[in-house]
Short mmCIF file of C-alpha atoms and ligand atoms in Angstrom, two decimals:
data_model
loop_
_atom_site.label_atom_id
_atom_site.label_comp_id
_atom_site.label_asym_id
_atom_site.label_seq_id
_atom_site.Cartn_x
_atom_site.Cartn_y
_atom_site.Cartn_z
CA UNK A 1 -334.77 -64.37 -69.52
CA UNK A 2 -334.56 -63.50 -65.81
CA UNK A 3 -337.43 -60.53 -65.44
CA UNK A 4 -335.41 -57.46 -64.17
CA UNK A 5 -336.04 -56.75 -60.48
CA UNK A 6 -338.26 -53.33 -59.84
CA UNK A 7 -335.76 -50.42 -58.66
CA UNK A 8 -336.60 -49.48 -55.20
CA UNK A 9 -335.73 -46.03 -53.70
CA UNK A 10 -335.64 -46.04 -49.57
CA UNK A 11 -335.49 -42.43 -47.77
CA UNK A 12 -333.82 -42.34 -44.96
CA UNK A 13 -330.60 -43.94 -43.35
CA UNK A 14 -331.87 -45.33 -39.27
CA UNK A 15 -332.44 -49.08 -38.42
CA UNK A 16 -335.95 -48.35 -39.68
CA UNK A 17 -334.85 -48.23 -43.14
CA UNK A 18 -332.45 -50.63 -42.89
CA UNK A 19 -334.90 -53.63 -41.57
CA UNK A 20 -337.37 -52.58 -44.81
CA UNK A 21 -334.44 -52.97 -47.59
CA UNK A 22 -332.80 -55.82 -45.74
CA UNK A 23 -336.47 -57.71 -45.84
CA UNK A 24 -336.77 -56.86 -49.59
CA UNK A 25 -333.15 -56.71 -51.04
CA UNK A 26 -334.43 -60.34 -52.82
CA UNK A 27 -336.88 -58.80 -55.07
CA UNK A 28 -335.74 -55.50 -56.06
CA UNK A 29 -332.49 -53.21 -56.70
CA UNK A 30 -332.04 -50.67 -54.07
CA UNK A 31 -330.85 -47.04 -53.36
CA UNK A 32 -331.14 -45.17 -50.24
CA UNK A 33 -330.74 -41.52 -49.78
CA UNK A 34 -328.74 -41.14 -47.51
CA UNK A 35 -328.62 -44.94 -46.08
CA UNK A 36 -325.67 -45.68 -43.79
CA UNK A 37 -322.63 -47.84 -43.73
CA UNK A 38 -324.30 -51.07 -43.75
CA UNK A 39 -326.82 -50.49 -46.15
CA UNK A 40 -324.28 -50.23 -48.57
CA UNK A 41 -323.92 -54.17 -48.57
CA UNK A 42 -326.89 -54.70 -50.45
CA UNK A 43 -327.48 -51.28 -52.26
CA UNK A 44 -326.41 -48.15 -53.17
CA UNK A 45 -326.45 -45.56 -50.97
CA UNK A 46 -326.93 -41.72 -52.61
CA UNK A 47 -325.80 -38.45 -51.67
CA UNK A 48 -328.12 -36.51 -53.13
CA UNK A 49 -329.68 -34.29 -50.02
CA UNK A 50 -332.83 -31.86 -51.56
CA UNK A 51 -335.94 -33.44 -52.59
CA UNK A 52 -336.44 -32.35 -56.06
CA UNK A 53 -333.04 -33.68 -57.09
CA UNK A 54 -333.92 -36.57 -55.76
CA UNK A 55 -336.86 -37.08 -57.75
CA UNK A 56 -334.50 -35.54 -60.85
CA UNK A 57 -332.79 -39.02 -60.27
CA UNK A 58 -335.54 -41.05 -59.98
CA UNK A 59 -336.55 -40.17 -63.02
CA UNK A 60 -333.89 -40.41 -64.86
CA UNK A 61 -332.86 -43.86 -63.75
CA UNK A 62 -336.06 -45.41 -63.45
CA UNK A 63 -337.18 -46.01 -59.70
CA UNK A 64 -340.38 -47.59 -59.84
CA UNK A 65 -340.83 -47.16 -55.99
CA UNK A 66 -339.77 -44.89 -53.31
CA UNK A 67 -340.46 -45.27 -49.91
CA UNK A 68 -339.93 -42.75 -46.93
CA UNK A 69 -338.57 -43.92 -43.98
CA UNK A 70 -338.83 -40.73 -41.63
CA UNK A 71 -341.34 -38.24 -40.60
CA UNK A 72 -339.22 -34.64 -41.27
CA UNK A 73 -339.22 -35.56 -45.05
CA UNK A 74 -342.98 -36.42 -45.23
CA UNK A 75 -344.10 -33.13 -43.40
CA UNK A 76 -341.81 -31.30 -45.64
CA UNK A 77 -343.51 -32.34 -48.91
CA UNK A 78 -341.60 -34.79 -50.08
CA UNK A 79 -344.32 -37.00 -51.29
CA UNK A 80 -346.32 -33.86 -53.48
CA UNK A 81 -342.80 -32.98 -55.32
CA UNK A 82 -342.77 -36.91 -56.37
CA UNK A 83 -345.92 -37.22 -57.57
CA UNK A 84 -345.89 -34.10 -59.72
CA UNK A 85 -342.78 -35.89 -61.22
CA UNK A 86 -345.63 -38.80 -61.51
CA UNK A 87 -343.38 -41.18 -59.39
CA UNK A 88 -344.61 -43.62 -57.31
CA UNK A 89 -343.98 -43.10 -53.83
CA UNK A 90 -345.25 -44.41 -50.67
CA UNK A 91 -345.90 -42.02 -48.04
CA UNK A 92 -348.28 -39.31 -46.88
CA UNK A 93 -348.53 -35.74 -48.89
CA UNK A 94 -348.00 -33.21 -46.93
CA UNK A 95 -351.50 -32.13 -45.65
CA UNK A 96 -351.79 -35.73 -44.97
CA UNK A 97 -348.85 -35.57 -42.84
CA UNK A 98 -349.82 -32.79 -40.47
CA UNK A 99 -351.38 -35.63 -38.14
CA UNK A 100 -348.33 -36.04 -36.87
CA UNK A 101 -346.52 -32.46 -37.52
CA UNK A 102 -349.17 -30.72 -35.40
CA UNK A 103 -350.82 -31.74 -32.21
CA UNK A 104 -353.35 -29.35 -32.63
CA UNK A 105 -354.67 -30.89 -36.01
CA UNK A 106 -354.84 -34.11 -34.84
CA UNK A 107 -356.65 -33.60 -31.93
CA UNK A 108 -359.42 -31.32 -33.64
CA UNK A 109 -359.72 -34.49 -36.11
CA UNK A 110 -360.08 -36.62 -33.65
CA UNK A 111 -362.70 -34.60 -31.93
CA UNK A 112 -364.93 -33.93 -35.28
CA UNK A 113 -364.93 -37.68 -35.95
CA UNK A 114 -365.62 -39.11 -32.44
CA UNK A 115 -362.17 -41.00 -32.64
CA UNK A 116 -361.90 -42.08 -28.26
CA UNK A 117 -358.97 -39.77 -27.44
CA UNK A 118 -358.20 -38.46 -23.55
CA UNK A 119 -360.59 -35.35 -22.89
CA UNK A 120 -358.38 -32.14 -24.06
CA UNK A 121 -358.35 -28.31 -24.52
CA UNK A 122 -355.96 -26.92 -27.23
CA UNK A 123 -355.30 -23.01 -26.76
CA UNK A 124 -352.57 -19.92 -26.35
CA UNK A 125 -354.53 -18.83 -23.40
CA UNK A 126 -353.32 -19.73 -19.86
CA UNK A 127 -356.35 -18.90 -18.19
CA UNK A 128 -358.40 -21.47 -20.11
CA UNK A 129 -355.20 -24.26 -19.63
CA UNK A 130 -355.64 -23.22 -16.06
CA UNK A 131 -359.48 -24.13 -15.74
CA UNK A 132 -358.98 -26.99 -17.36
CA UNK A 133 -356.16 -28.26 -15.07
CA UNK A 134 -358.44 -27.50 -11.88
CA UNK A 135 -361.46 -29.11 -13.55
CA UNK A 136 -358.98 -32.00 -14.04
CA UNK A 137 -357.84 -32.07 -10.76
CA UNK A 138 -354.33 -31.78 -12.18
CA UNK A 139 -354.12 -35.36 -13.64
CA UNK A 140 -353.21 -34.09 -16.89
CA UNK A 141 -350.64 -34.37 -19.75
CA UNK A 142 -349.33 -30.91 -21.20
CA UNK A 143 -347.99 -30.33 -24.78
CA UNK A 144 -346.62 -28.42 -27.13
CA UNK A 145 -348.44 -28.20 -30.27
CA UNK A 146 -345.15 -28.40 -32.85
CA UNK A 147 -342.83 -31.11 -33.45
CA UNK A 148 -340.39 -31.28 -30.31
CA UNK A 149 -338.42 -34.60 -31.64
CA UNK A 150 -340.59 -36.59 -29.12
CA UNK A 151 -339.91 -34.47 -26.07
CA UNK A 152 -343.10 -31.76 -25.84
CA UNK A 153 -344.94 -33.88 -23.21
CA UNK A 154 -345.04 -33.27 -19.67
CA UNK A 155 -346.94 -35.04 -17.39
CA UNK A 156 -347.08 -33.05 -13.97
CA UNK A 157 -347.97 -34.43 -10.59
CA UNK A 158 -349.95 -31.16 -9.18
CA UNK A 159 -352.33 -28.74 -10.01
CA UNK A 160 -349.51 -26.43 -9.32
CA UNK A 161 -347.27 -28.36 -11.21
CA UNK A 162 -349.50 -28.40 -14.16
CA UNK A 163 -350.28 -24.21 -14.30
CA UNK A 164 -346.67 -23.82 -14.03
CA UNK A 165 -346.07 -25.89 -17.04
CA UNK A 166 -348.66 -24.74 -19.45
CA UNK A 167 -347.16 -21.09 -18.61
CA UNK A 168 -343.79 -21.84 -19.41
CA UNK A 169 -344.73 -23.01 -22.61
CA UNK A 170 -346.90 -20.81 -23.58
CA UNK A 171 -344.44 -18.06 -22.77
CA UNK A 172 -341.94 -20.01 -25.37
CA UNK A 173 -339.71 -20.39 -22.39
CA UNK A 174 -339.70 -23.89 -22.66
CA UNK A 175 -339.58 -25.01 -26.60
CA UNK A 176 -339.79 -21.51 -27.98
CA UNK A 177 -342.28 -21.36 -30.33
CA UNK A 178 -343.37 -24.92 -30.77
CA UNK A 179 -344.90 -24.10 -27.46
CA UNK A 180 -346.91 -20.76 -27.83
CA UNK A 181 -349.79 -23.24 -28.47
CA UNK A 182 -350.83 -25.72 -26.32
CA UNK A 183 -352.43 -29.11 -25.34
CA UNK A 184 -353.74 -30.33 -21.94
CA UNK A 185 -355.17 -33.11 -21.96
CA UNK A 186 -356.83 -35.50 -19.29
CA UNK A 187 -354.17 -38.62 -18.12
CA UNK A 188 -355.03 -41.83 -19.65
CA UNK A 189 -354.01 -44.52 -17.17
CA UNK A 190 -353.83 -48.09 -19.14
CA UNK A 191 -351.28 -49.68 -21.06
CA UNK A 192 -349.74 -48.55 -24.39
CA UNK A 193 -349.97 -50.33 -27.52
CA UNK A 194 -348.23 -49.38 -30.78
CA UNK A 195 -350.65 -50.43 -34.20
CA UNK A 196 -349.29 -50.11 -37.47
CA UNK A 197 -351.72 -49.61 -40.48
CA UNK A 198 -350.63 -50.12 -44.42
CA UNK A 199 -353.27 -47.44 -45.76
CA UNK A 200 -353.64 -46.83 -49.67
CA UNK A 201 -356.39 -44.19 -49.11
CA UNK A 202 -359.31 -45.71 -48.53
CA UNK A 203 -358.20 -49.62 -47.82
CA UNK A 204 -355.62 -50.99 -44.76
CA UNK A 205 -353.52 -53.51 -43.67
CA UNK A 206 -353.34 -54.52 -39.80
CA UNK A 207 -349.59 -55.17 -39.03
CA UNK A 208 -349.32 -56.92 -35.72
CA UNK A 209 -349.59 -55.02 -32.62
CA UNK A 210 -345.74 -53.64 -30.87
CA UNK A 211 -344.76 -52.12 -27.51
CA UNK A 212 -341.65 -49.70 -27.54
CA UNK A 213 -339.45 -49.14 -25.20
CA UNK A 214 -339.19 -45.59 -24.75
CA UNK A 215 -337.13 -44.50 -21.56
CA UNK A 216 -333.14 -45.24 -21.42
CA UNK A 217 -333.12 -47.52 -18.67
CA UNK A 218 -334.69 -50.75 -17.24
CA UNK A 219 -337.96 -50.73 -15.39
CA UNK A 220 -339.11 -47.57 -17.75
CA UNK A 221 -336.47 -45.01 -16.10
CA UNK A 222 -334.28 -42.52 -16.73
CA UNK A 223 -334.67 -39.79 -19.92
CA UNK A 224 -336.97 -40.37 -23.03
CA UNK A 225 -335.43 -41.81 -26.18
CA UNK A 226 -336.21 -42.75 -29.69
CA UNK A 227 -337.11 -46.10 -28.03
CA UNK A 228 -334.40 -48.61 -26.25
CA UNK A 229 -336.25 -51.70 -28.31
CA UNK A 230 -339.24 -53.44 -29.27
CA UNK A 231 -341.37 -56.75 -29.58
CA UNK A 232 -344.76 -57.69 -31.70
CA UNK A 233 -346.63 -58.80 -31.44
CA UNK A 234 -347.62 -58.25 -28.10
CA UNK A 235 -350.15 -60.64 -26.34
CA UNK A 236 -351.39 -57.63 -24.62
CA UNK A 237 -353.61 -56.93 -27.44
CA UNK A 238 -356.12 -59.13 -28.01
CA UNK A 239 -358.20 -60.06 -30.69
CA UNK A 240 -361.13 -57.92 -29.41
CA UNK A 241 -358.73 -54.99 -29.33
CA UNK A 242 -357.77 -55.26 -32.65
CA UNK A 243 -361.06 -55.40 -33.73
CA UNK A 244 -361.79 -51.78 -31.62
CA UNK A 245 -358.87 -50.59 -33.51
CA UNK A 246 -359.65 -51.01 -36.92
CA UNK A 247 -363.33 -50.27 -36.40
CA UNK A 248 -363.05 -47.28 -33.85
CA UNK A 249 -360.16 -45.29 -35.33
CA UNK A 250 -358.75 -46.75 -38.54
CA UNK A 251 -361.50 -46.43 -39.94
CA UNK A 252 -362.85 -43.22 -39.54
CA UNK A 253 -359.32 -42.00 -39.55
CA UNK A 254 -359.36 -43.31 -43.44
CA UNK A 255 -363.11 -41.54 -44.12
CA UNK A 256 -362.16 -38.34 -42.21
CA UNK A 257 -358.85 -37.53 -44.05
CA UNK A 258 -360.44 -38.32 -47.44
CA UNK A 259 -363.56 -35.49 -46.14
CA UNK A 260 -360.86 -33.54 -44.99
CA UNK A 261 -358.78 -33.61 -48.56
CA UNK A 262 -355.99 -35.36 -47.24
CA UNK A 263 -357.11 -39.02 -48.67
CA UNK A 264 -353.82 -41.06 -45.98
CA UNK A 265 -351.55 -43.00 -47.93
CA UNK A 266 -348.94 -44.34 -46.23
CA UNK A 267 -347.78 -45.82 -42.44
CA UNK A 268 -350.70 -44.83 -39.94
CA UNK A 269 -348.31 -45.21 -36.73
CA UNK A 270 -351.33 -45.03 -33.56
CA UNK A 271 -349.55 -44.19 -30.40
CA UNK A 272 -352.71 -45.86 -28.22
CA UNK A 273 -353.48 -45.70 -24.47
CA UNK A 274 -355.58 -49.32 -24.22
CA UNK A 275 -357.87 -48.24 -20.39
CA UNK A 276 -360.01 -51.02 -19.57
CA UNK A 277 -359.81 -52.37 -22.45
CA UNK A 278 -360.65 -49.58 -24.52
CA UNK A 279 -358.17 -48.28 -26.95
CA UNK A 280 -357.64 -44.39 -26.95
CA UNK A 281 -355.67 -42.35 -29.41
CA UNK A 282 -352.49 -40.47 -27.65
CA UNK A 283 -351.03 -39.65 -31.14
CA UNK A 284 -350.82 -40.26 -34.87
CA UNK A 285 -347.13 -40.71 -36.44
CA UNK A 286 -347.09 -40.62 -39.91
CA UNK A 287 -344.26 -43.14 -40.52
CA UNK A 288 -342.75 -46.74 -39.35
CA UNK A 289 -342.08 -46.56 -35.30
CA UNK A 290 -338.14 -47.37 -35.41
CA UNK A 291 -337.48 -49.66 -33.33
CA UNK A 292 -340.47 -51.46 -34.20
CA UNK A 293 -339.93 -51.47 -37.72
CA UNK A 294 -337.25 -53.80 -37.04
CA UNK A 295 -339.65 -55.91 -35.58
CA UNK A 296 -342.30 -55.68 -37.76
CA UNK A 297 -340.77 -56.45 -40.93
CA UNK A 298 -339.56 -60.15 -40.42
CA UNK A 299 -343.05 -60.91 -39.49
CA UNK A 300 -343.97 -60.59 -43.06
CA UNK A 301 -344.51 -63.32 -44.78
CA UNK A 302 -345.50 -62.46 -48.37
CA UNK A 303 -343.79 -59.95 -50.49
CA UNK A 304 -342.90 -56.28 -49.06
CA UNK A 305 -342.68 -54.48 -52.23
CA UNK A 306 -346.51 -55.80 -53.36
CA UNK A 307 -347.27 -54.31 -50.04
CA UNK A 308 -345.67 -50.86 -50.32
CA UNK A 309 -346.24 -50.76 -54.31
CA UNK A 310 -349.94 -51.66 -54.09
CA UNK A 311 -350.37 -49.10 -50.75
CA UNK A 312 -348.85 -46.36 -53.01
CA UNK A 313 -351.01 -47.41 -55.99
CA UNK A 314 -354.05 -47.49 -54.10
CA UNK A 315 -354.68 -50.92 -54.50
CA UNK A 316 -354.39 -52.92 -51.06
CA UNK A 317 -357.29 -54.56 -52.11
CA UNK A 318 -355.97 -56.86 -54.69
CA UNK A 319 -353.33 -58.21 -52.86
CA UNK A 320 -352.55 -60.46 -49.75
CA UNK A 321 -350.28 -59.62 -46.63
CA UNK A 322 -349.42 -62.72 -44.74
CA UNK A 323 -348.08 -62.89 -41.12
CA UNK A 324 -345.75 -65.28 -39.79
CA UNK A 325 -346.62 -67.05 -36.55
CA UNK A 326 -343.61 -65.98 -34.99
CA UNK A 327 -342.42 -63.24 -32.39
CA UNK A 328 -339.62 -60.87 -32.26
CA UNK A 329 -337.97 -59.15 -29.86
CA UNK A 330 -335.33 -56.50 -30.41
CA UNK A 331 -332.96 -54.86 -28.02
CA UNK A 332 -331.41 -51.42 -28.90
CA UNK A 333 -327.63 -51.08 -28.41
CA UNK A 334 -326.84 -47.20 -28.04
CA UNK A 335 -323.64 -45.42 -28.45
CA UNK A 336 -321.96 -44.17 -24.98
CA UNK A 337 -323.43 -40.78 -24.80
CA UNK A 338 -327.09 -41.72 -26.31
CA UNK A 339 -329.62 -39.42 -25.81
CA UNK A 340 -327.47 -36.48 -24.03
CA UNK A 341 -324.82 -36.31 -27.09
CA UNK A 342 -322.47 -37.21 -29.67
CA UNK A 343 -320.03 -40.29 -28.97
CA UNK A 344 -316.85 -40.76 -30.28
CA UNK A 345 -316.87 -43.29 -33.55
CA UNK A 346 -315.75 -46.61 -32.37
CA UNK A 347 -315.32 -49.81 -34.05
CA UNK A 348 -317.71 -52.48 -33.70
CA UNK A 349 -317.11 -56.07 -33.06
CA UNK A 350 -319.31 -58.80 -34.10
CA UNK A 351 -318.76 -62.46 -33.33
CA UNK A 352 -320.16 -65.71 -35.04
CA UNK A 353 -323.90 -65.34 -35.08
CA UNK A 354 -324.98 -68.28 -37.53
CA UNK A 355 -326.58 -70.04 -34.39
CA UNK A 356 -328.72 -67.41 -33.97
CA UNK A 357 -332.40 -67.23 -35.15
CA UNK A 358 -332.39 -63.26 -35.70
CA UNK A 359 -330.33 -60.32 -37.37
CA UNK A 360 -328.86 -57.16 -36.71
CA UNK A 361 -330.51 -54.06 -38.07
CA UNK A 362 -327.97 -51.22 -38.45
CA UNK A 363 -328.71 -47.60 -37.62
CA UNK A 364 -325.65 -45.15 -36.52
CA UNK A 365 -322.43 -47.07 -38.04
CA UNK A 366 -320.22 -46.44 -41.09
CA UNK A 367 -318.43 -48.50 -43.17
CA UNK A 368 -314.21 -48.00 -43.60
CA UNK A 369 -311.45 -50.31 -44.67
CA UNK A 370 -314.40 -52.94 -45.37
CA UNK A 371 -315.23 -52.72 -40.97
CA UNK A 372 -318.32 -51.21 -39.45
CA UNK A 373 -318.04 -48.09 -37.16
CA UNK A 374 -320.33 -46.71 -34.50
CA UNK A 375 -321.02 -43.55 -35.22
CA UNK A 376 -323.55 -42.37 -32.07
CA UNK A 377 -326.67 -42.46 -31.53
CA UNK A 378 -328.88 -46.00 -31.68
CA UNK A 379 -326.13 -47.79 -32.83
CA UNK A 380 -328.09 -50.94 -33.90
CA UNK A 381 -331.08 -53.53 -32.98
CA UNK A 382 -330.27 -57.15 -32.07
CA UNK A 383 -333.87 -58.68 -33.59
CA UNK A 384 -334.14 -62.32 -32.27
CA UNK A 385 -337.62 -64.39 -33.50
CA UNK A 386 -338.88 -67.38 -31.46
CA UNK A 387 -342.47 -69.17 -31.22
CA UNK A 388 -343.24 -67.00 -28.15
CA UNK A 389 -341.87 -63.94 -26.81
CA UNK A 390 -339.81 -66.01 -24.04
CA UNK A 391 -337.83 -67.51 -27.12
CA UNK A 392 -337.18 -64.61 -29.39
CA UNK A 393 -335.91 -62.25 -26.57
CA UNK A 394 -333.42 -65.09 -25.56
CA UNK A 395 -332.57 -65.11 -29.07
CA UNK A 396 -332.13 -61.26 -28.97
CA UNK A 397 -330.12 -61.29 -25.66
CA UNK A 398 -327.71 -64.11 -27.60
CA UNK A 399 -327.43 -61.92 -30.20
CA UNK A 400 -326.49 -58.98 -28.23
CA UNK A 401 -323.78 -61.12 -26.66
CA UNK A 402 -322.14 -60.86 -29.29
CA UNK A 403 -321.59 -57.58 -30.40
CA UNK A 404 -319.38 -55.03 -28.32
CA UNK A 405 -318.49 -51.37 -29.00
CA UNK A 406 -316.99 -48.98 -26.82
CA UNK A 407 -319.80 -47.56 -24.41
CA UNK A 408 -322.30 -49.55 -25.56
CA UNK A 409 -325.61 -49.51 -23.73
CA UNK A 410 -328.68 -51.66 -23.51
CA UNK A 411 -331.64 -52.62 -21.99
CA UNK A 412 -331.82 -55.84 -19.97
CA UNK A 413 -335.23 -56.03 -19.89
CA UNK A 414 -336.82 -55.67 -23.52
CA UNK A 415 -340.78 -57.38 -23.65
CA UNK A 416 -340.76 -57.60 -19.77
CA UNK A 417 -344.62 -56.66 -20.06
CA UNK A 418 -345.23 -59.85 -21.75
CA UNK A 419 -343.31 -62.38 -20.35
CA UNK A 420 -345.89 -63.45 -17.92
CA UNK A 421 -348.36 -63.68 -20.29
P1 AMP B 1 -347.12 -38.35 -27.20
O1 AMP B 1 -345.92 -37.73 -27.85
O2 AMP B 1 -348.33 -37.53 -27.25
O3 AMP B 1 -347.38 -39.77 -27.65
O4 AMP B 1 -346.72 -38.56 -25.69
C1 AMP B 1 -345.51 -39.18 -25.30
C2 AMP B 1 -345.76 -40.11 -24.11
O5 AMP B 1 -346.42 -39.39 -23.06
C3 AMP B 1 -346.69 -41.24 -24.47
O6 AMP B 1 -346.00 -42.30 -25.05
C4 AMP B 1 -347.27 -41.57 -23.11
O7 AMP B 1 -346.40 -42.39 -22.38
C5 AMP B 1 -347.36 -40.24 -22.42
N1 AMP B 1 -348.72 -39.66 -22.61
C6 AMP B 1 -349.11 -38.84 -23.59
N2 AMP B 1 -350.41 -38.50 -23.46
C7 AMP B 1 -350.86 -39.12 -22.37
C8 AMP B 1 -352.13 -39.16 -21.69
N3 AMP B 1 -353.18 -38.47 -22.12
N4 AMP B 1 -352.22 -39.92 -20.58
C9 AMP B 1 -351.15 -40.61 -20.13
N5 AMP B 1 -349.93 -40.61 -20.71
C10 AMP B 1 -349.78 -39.88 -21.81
N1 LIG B 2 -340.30 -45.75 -31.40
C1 LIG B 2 -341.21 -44.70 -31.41
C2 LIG B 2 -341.12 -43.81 -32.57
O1 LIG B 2 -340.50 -44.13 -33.56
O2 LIG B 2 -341.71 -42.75 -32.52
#
């Protein structure tokens, strides 16, 4: 008899959590809470909303995984009301999590274990922001401590332009009270890196190294997004980086969090400023980047749900995680009003894409009379793969040819940093 496939419960409904059932939908049943409407071709999405009911149903129907796709459920607690069920769940508990809910935390970690992170001073008091700014000579980044959905950083170009800043957030003027505290830290001029870490507790997995995309349009202008799209690996980081990586901040980012009582299961997302070839720490994210999720989990090449199972388990050790020798590239295709507002749900047209070497991962579409819908937002990620990163973002750009929506907008120039290299 056929063995039954393990029952595998995905949190969250973005093209993040789409990419990690669509990898795995082979070896297990799936569920996602909430998914979207594309999702629902190879599982079963649920509409159950609060955490403990969710973990009601787990129970009672047997999940034997659950992974968390999104960062406002892990800082919430989702993880702790799981395992008191005694589910299995892959994610960071909530103390764990506060490395990316609070700025403050993380960089007071990163201090006490002599993780390289830009120089910084973390207060409520203007006049020490002030002489830090001078001491500085204004090349600084300011931020608010809370989570801002990506948007507490400012980088001024002044001394002036820095004080004036750090008062208006620390007067709540500017995110309320997100801002009352705040960080300054010294600029970090490099390049940045994105490094993904499988973490069980004490043991990791090295995922290939990404670059996002993270401003709306081409050549790195216009307002921040979620990120326009991806590619990974990037040649940018080289072997000797890696090897900084893992040694100068995984590591110690594993020991410290186990000292600290927060032993880090989960995604360690490092948000890394690489200056002279020296990787610094600009932030922790507790969680898959999305877009480079998308990217990240074709590149796979043994099973996903050992890797998620055994991370939860805390046994990375006893199994394998293979890469492929490929590249991908994806390109983001946003809905018409993407980041300002809400668009208009529009149907979405996809042509023959069978000569393509990629796939689309779905984010902000429903599903009605059996035809997807955009539905705002970052609509969905045209992934192409190729031997190099010249050949997978032709194969993305192909692949984007092909699908049209009302308003749809893109980025023409996905993995530009690499293509000379
Ligand atoms: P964060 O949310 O802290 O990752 O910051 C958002 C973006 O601001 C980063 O992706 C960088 O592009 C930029 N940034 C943050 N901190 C620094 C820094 N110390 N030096 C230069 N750029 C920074
Ligand atoms: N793409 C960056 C992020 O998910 O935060």
């Amino acid at each position: 008899m056929e063995k039954q496939k393990p029952k595998v419960l995905i949190v969250g409904g973005g093209g993040r959590e789409y990419s990690i059932g669509y990898f795995m939908k082979d070896e297990a049943e799936l569920f996602y809470a909430p998914g979207n409407g594309a999702t629902s071709q190879f599982a079963t999405n649920l509409e159950i909303k609060d955490y403990q009911g969710l973990a009601k149903w787990a129970k009672e129907n047997g999940v034997d995984l659950t992974i968390v796709g999104p960062e406002a459920p892990l800082v919430d607690g989702i993880v702790d009301i799981f395992q008191k069920e005694g589910l299995t769940i892959f994610g960071p508990t909530k103390g764990a999590s506060q490395l990316e809910g609070s700025k403050v935390f993380m960089k007071k970690f990163l201090q006490k274990y002599n993780i390289p992170t830009a120089r910084f001073v973390e207060t409520s008091n203007l006049e020490e922001a002030e002489k830090f700014i001078e001491e500085m000579g204004g090349k600084v980044v300011v931020k608010a401590d809370g989570l801002c959905g990506g948007k507490g950083v400012l980088i001024p170009s002044s001394v002036e332009e820095a004080k004036e800043q750090a008062r208006e957030m620390l007067s709540g003027k500017l995110f309320g009270e997100a801002g009352k505290r705040i960080v300054v830290e010294e600029f970090l001029d490099g390049f940045e890196l994105s490094m993904f870490a499988i973490c069980d507790g004490k043991n990791f997995k090295l995922l290939p190294a990404a670059q996002d995309h993270k401003r709306l349009l081409d050549g790195d202008r216009g307002p921040n997004t979620g990120g326009m799209g991806a590619y990974a690996p990037t040649p940018l980081a080289t072997p000797e980086i890696y090897r900084k990586v893992e040694e100068k901040i995984i590591k110690p980012t594993l020991e410290g969090m186990a000292k600290e009582g927060y032993p880090y299961t989960g995604v360690l997302f490092l948000g890394l400023m690489v200056v002279d070839g020296e990787p610094y720490v600009l932030e922790y994210n507790v969680r898959f980047g999305d877009p480079e999720c998308e990217e990240l989990m074709p590149l796979i090449d043994s099973s996903l749900y050992q890797m998620f199972y055994n991370g939860a388990i805390g046994n990375l050790e006893g199994i394998d995680t293979k890469i492929k020798p490929i590249t991908a590239v994806g390109v983001v295709c946003a809905s018409k009003n993407y980041p300002y507002g809400k668009s208009e749900p529009t149907p979405i047209e996809i042509g023959d894409i069978s000569d393509i070497n990629g796939y689309i991962a779905f984010a902000g579409v429903s599903e009605k009379d059996g035809k997807l819908w955009a539905t705002g937002g970052r609509v969905l990620v045209c992934v192409g793969f190729g031997k190099d990163v010249k050949e997978a973002r032709e194969e993305a750009y192909r692949l984007v040819g092909r699908v049209d929506f009302d308003g749809m907008q893109y980025r023409k120039d996905i993995a530009y940093q690499a293509l000379d290299k």
